[in-house]
Amino acid sequence: MEQVQSNLSEIYDETPVNYQVSADNGYSTDMNTEYLEQNGFDGYISSRKLSREQKKYNLSDKPFAKDNFFYDNEMMTYIRPLGQPLYKISEYTYKNKSRISHWTKECKTCPMQLFCSKGNRCRVIQDYKIPSKIRMQRKMETPEAKERYKIRSKTVERPFAHLKQNMHLTEFRTTGLQEVNTELKLYTIGYNLKRIYNEIRRKNN
């Protein structure tokens, strides 16, 4: 983000505000979510659940896994796969990290209890991350955030696919960080020049 801001400062007299930042699940860390909030960035970092949804990850063999519980932002609790909410919510701190537990006593009368909670216990869904990461996961449950995140496949993933498929960058021909960095920059310069050429041609036509 600091590099992006530095690049934009070379283009704009006054850099834009309200950045929207999109990243895949690999960037879903405590440090990153805190950084986005502290610097006022509108972040869209994929959660494990969203990544599995987009990859059509098969959870049918585990119908009561946590990823099959939907979080309702209005009720501020999880909804069970059978449609009932987890009414009970308790918050506490463990090892300097916030934990939020969601559960309900109705598990004891649920016909699927043995498959869901194993035994006579109530099923408990826990979030045990720092608050900024929990807020990011809640955000990525909303339809608006999911639609915003979809844009990433066109703006970020497409260039990677083009470099690999069309420019045949499946492996580097050089070794060492400096040489590989130079080789990658040559590929990206070629990619950007072609994009600029195509945009000029499109506008002129």
mmCIF file of C-alpha atoms in Angstrom:
data_model
loop_
_atom_site.group_PDB
_atom_site.id
_atom_site.type_symbol
_atom_site.label_atom_id
_atom_site.label_comp_id
_atom_site.label_asym_id
_atom_site.label_seq_id
_atom_site.Cartn_x
_atom_site.Cartn_y
_atom_site.Cartn_z
ATOM 1 C CA MET A 1 0.000 0.000 0.000
ATOM 2 C CA GLU A 2 2.876 2.349 0.754
ATOM 3 C CA GLN A 3 4.318 1.590 -2.685
ATOM 4 C CA VAL A 4 0.944 2.279 -4.324
ATOM 5 C CA GLN A 5 0.695 5.605 -2.533
ATOM 6 C CA SER A 6 4.219 6.478 -3.622
ATOM 7 C CA ASN A 7 3.400 5.618 -7.245
ATOM 8 C CA LEU A 8 0.191 7.655 -7.210
ATOM 9 C CA SER A 9 1.955 10.676 -5.766
ATOM 10 C CA GLU A 10 4.008 10.757 -8.972
ATOM 11 C CA ILE A 11 0.794 10.971 -11.030
ATOM 12 C CA TYR A 12 -1.589 13.129 -9.011
ATOM 13 C CA ASP A 13 -0.993 16.541 -7.490
ATOM 14 C CA GLU A 14 -3.333 15.444 -4.734
ATOM 15 C CA THR A 15 -3.460 11.718 -4.099
ATOM 16 C CA PRO A 16 -6.916 10.082 -4.014
ATOM 17 C CA VAL A 17 -8.566 9.234 -0.696
ATOM 18 C CA ASN A 18 -10.759 6.339 0.385
ATOM 19 C CA TYR A 19 -8.623 3.642 -1.201
ATOM 20 C CA GLN A 20 -10.340 0.334 -1.846
ATOM 21 C CA VAL A 21 -7.969 -2.562 -1.288
ATOM 22 C CA SER A 22 -8.655 -6.098 -2.466
ATOM 23 C CA ALA A 23 -6.525 -9.124 -1.611
ATOM 24 C CA ASP A 24 -6.871 -12.885 -1.474
ATOM 25 C CA ASN A 25 -7.041 -15.036 1.640
ATOM 26 C CA GLY A 26 -3.256 -15.249 1.883
ATOM 27 C CA TYR A 27 -3.245 -11.637 3.091
ATOM 28 C CA SER A 28 -5.848 -12.260 5.818
ATOM 29 C CA THR A 29 -3.596 -11.602 8.805
ATOM 30 C CA ASP A 30 -3.975 -9.662 12.034
ATOM 31 C CA MET A 31 -1.283 -7.210 10.958
ATOM 32 C CA ASN A 32 -2.867 -6.492 7.572
ATOM 33 C CA THR A 33 -6.420 -5.949 8.821
ATOM 34 C CA GLU A 34 -5.156 -3.649 11.576
ATOM 35 C CA TYR A 35 -3.049 -1.705 9.067
ATOM 36 C CA LEU A 36 -6.028 -1.137 6.766
ATOM 37 C CA GLU A 37 -8.213 0.154 9.586
ATOM 38 C CA GLN A 38 -5.537 2.363 11.100
ATOM 39 C CA ASN A 39 -4.823 3.993 7.733
ATOM 40 C CA GLY A 40 -8.458 4.402 6.680
ATOM 41 C CA PHE A 41 -8.381 1.962 3.729
ATOM 42 C CA ASP A 42 -11.596 0.304 2.571
ATOM 43 C CA GLY A 43 -10.362 -3.292 2.606
ATOM 44 C CA TYR A 44 -11.792 -6.408 0.950
ATOM 45 C CA ILE A 45 -9.678 -9.375 2.017
ATOM 46 C CA SER A 46 -11.127 -12.765 1.241
ATOM 47 C CA SER A 47 -11.907 -15.116 4.102
ATOM 48 C CA ARG A 48 -11.319 -18.841 3.982
ATOM 49 C CA LYS A 49 -15.061 -19.344 3.622
ATOM 50 C CA LEU A 50 -15.360 -16.977 0.648
ATOM 51 C CA SER A 51 -12.337 -18.547 -1.051
ATOM 52 C CA ARG A 52 -13.944 -21.958 -0.716
ATOM 53 C CA GLU A 53 -17.234 -20.652 -2.088
ATOM 54 C CA GLN A 54 -15.560 -19.188 -5.173
ATOM 55 C CA LYS A 55 -13.559 -22.351 -5.783
ATOM 56 C CA LYS A 56 -16.729 -24.404 -5.220
ATOM 57 C CA TYR A 57 -14.953 -26.291 -2.453
ATOM 58 C CA ASN A 58 -16.958 -29.383 -1.581
ATOM 59 C CA LEU A 59 -18.249 -29.196 1.986
ATOM 60 C CA SER A 60 -21.145 -31.579 1.409
ATOM 61 C CA ASP A 61 -19.341 -34.335 3.308
ATOM 62 C CA LYS A 62 -19.196 -31.989 6.327
ATOM 63 C CA PRO A 63 -22.607 -30.273 6.334
ATOM 64 C CA PHE A 64 -22.158 -28.881 9.849
ATOM 65 C CA ALA A 65 -18.651 -27.479 9.394
ATOM 66 C CA LYS A 66 -18.201 -23.847 10.488
ATOM 67 C CA ASP A 67 -17.975 -22.686 6.868
ATOM 68 C CA ASN A 68 -21.554 -23.898 6.349
ATOM 69 C CA PHE A 69 -22.819 -21.570 9.080
ATOM 70 C CA PHE A 70 -23.947 -18.199 7.697
ATOM 71 C CA TYR A 71 -23.279 -15.036 9.701
ATOM 72 C CA ASP A 72 -26.256 -12.678 9.806
ATOM 73 C CA ASN A 73 -25.016 -9.094 10.181
ATOM 74 C CA GLU A 74 -28.407 -7.809 11.325
ATOM 75 C CA MET A 75 -28.874 -10.440 14.033
ATOM 76 C CA MET A 76 -25.103 -10.394 14.720
ATOM 77 C CA THR A 77 -24.910 -14.144 15.074
ATOM 78 C CA TYR A 78 -24.459 -17.326 13.056
ATOM 79 C CA ILE A 79 -27.319 -19.154 11.361
ATOM 80 C CA ARG A 80 -27.217 -22.937 11.480
ATOM 81 C CA PRO A 81 -27.354 -24.947 8.217
ATOM 82 C CA LEU A 82 -30.945 -25.909 9.130
ATOM 83 C CA GLY A 83 -31.909 -22.233 9.390
ATOM 84 C CA GLN A 84 -32.008 -21.537 13.144
ATOM 85 C CA PRO A 85 -29.845 -18.806 14.707
ATOM 86 C CA LEU A 86 -27.367 -19.293 17.530
ATOM 87 C CA TYR A 87 -28.955 -17.005 20.133
ATOM 88 C CA LYS A 88 -26.395 -17.148 22.925
ATOM 89 C CA ILE A 89 -23.344 -14.932 22.517
ATOM 90 C CA SER A 90 -20.492 -14.540 24.979
ATOM 91 C CA GLU A 91 -17.313 -12.473 24.612
ATOM 92 C CA TYR A 92 -14.073 -12.902 26.526
ATOM 93 C CA THR A 93 -10.309 -12.491 26.151
ATOM 94 C CA TYR A 94 -7.858 -15.364 25.988
ATOM 95 C CA LYS A 95 -4.112 -14.848 25.570
ATOM 96 C CA ASN A 96 -4.716 -11.162 24.712
ATOM 97 C CA LYS A 97 -7.042 -12.081 21.856
ATOM 98 C CA SER A 98 -10.771 -11.516 21.702
ATOM 99 C CA ARG A 99 -12.970 -14.578 21.521
ATOM 100 C CA ILE A 100 -16.657 -14.601 20.666
ATOM 101 C CA SER A 101 -18.700 -17.742 21.207
ATOM 102 C CA HIS A 102 -22.076 -18.359 19.538
ATOM 103 C CA TRP A 103 -24.329 -21.180 20.757
ATOM 104 C CA THR A 104 -27.882 -22.148 21.670
ATOM 105 C CA LYS A 105 -29.531 -24.508 24.144
ATOM 106 C CA GLU A 106 -31.862 -25.667 21.362
ATOM 107 C CA CYS A 107 -29.134 -28.056 20.261
ATOM 108 C CA LYS A 108 -30.392 -30.501 22.878
ATOM 109 C CA THR A 109 -33.691 -30.936 21.038
ATOM 110 C CA CYS A 110 -32.257 -30.822 17.515
ATOM 111 C CA PRO A 111 -32.559 -34.131 15.597
ATOM 112 C CA MET A 112 -29.125 -33.521 14.026
ATOM 113 C CA GLN A 113 -27.305 -32.991 17.321
ATOM 114 C CA LEU A 114 -25.287 -36.192 17.135
ATOM 115 C CA PHE A 115 -23.932 -35.211 13.705
ATOM 116 C CA CYS A 116 -23.367 -31.543 14.534
ATOM 117 C CA SER A 117 -22.125 -31.326 18.116
ATOM 118 C CA LYS A 118 -21.244 -34.968 18.815
ATOM 119 C CA GLY A 119 -22.865 -36.125 22.019
ATOM 120 C CA ASN A 120 -25.056 -34.184 24.409
ATOM 121 C CA ARG A 121 -23.116 -30.940 24.097
ATOM 122 C CA CYS A 122 -24.285 -27.745 22.409
ATOM 123 C CA ARG A 123 -22.588 -26.757 19.179
ATOM 124 C CA VAL A 124 -20.368 -23.704 19.726
ATOM 125 C CA ILE A 125 -19.074 -21.524 16.899
ATOM 126 C CA GLN A 126 -16.088 -19.427 17.956
ATOM 127 C CA ASP A 127 -14.275 -16.455 16.495
ATOM 128 C CA TYR A 128 -10.907 -16.046 18.157
ATOM 129 C CA LYS A 129 -9.033 -13.392 16.234
ATOM 130 C CA ILE A 130 -8.287 -9.739 16.818
ATOM 131 C CA PRO A 131 -11.320 -7.435 16.377
ATOM 132 C CA SER A 132 -10.169 -5.976 13.028
ATOM 133 C CA LYS A 133 -9.886 -9.436 11.475
ATOM 134 C CA ILE A 134 -13.285 -10.468 12.808
ATOM 135 C CA ARG A 135 -14.799 -7.280 11.369
ATOM 136 C CA MET A 136 -13.197 -8.069 8.000
ATOM 137 C CA GLN A 137 -14.683 -11.568 7.999
ATOM 138 C CA ARG A 138 -18.103 -10.168 8.888
ATOM 139 C CA LYS A 139 -17.792 -7.648 6.076
ATOM 140 C CA MET A 140 -16.921 -10.335 3.534
ATOM 141 C CA GLU A 141 -20.166 -12.156 4.385
ATOM 142 C CA THR A 142 -22.208 -9.302 2.870
ATOM 143 C CA PRO A 143 -23.373 -9.427 -0.784
ATOM 144 C CA GLU A 144 -21.908 -5.948 -1.403
ATOM 145 C CA ALA A 145 -18.415 -7.000 -0.330
ATOM 146 C CA LYS A 146 -18.591 -10.195 -2.384
ATOM 147 C CA GLU A 147 -19.520 -8.213 -5.505
ATOM 148 C CA ARG A 148 -16.688 -5.770 -4.862
ATOM 149 C CA TYR A 149 -14.227 -8.625 -4.409
ATOM 150 C CA LYS A 150 -15.252 -10.163 -7.761
ATOM 151 C CA ILE A 151 -13.689 -7.169 -9.535
ATOM 152 C CA ARG A 152 -10.312 -8.485 -8.431
ATOM 153 C CA SER A 153 -10.506 -11.374 -10.892
ATOM 154 C CA LYS A 154 -10.563 -8.863 -13.772
ATOM 155 C CA THR A 155 -8.072 -6.311 -12.491
ATOM 156 C CA VAL A 156 -5.494 -8.530 -10.762
ATOM 157 C CA GLU A 157 -5.795 -12.155 -11.823
ATOM 158 C CA ARG A 158 -6.123 -11.366 -15.536
ATOM 159 C CA PRO A 159 -2.582 -9.928 -15.928
ATOM 160 C CA PHE A 160 -1.103 -12.968 -14.158
ATOM 161 C CA ALA A 161 -2.997 -15.294 -16.488
ATOM 162 C CA HIS A 162 -1.853 -13.288 -19.535
ATOM 163 C CA LEU A 163 1.798 -13.400 -18.452
ATOM 164 C CA LYS A 164 1.643 -17.158 -17.959
ATOM 165 C CA GLN A 165 -0.564 -18.229 -20.850
ATOM 166 C CA ASN A 166 0.138 -15.731 -23.627
ATOM 167 C CA MET A 167 3.640 -14.526 -22.763
ATOM 168 C CA HIS A 168 4.717 -18.001 -21.613
ATOM 169 C CA LEU A 169 6.152 -16.856 -18.294
ATOM 170 C CA THR A 170 5.921 -20.246 -16.632
ATOM 171 C CA GLU A 171 9.443 -20.119 -15.225
ATOM 172 C CA PHE A 172 12.323 -17.659 -15.046
ATOM 173 C CA ARG A 173 15.388 -18.054 -17.215
ATOM 174 C CA THR A 174 17.665 -16.292 -14.738
ATOM 175 C CA THR A 175 18.679 -16.955 -11.145
ATOM 176 C CA GLY A 176 19.153 -14.713 -8.144
ATOM 177 C CA LEU A 177 16.735 -12.110 -6.797
ATOM 178 C CA GLN A 178 18.172 -9.168 -8.729
ATOM 179 C CA GLU A 179 18.234 -10.983 -12.072
ATOM 180 C CA VAL A 180 14.756 -12.465 -11.616
ATOM 181 C CA ASN A 181 13.411 -9.049 -10.591
ATOM 182 C CA THR A 182 14.853 -7.507 -13.751
ATOM 183 C CA GLU A 183 13.393 -10.274 -15.917
ATOM 184 C CA LEU A 184 9.951 -9.863 -14.370
ATOM 185 C CA LYS A 185 10.070 -6.091 -14.913
ATOM 186 C CA LEU A 186 10.829 -6.623 -18.610
ATOM 187 C CA TYR A 187 7.768 -8.856 -18.912
ATOM 188 C CA THR A 188 5.543 -6.348 -17.115
ATOM 189 C CA ILE A 189 6.893 -3.451 -19.220
ATOM 190 C CA GLY A 190 6.011 -5.430 -22.348
ATOM 191 C CA TYR A 191 2.563 -6.191 -20.971
ATOM 192 C CA ASN A 192 1.901 -2.552 -20.062
ATOM 193 C CA LEU A 193 3.121 -1.244 -23.436
ATOM 194 C CA LYS A 194 0.775 -3.611 -25.225
ATOM 195 C CA ARG A 195 -2.129 -2.497 -23.030
ATOM 196 C CA ILE A 196 -1.360 1.172 -23.697
ATOM 197 C CA TYR A 197 -1.186 0.479 -27.439
ATOM 198 C CA ASN A 198 -4.517 -1.383 -27.394
ATOM 199 C CA GLU A 199 -6.209 1.408 -25.417
ATOM 200 C CA ILE A 200 -4.959 4.086 -27.845
ATOM 201 C CA ARG A 201 -6.089 1.991 -30.797
ATOM 202 C CA ARG A 202 -9.511 1.385 -29.229
ATOM 203 C CA LYS A 203 -10.075 5.083 -28.573
ATOM 204 C CA ASN A 204 -8.997 6.094 -32.069
ATOM 205 C CA ASN A 205 -11.445 3.639 -33.590
#
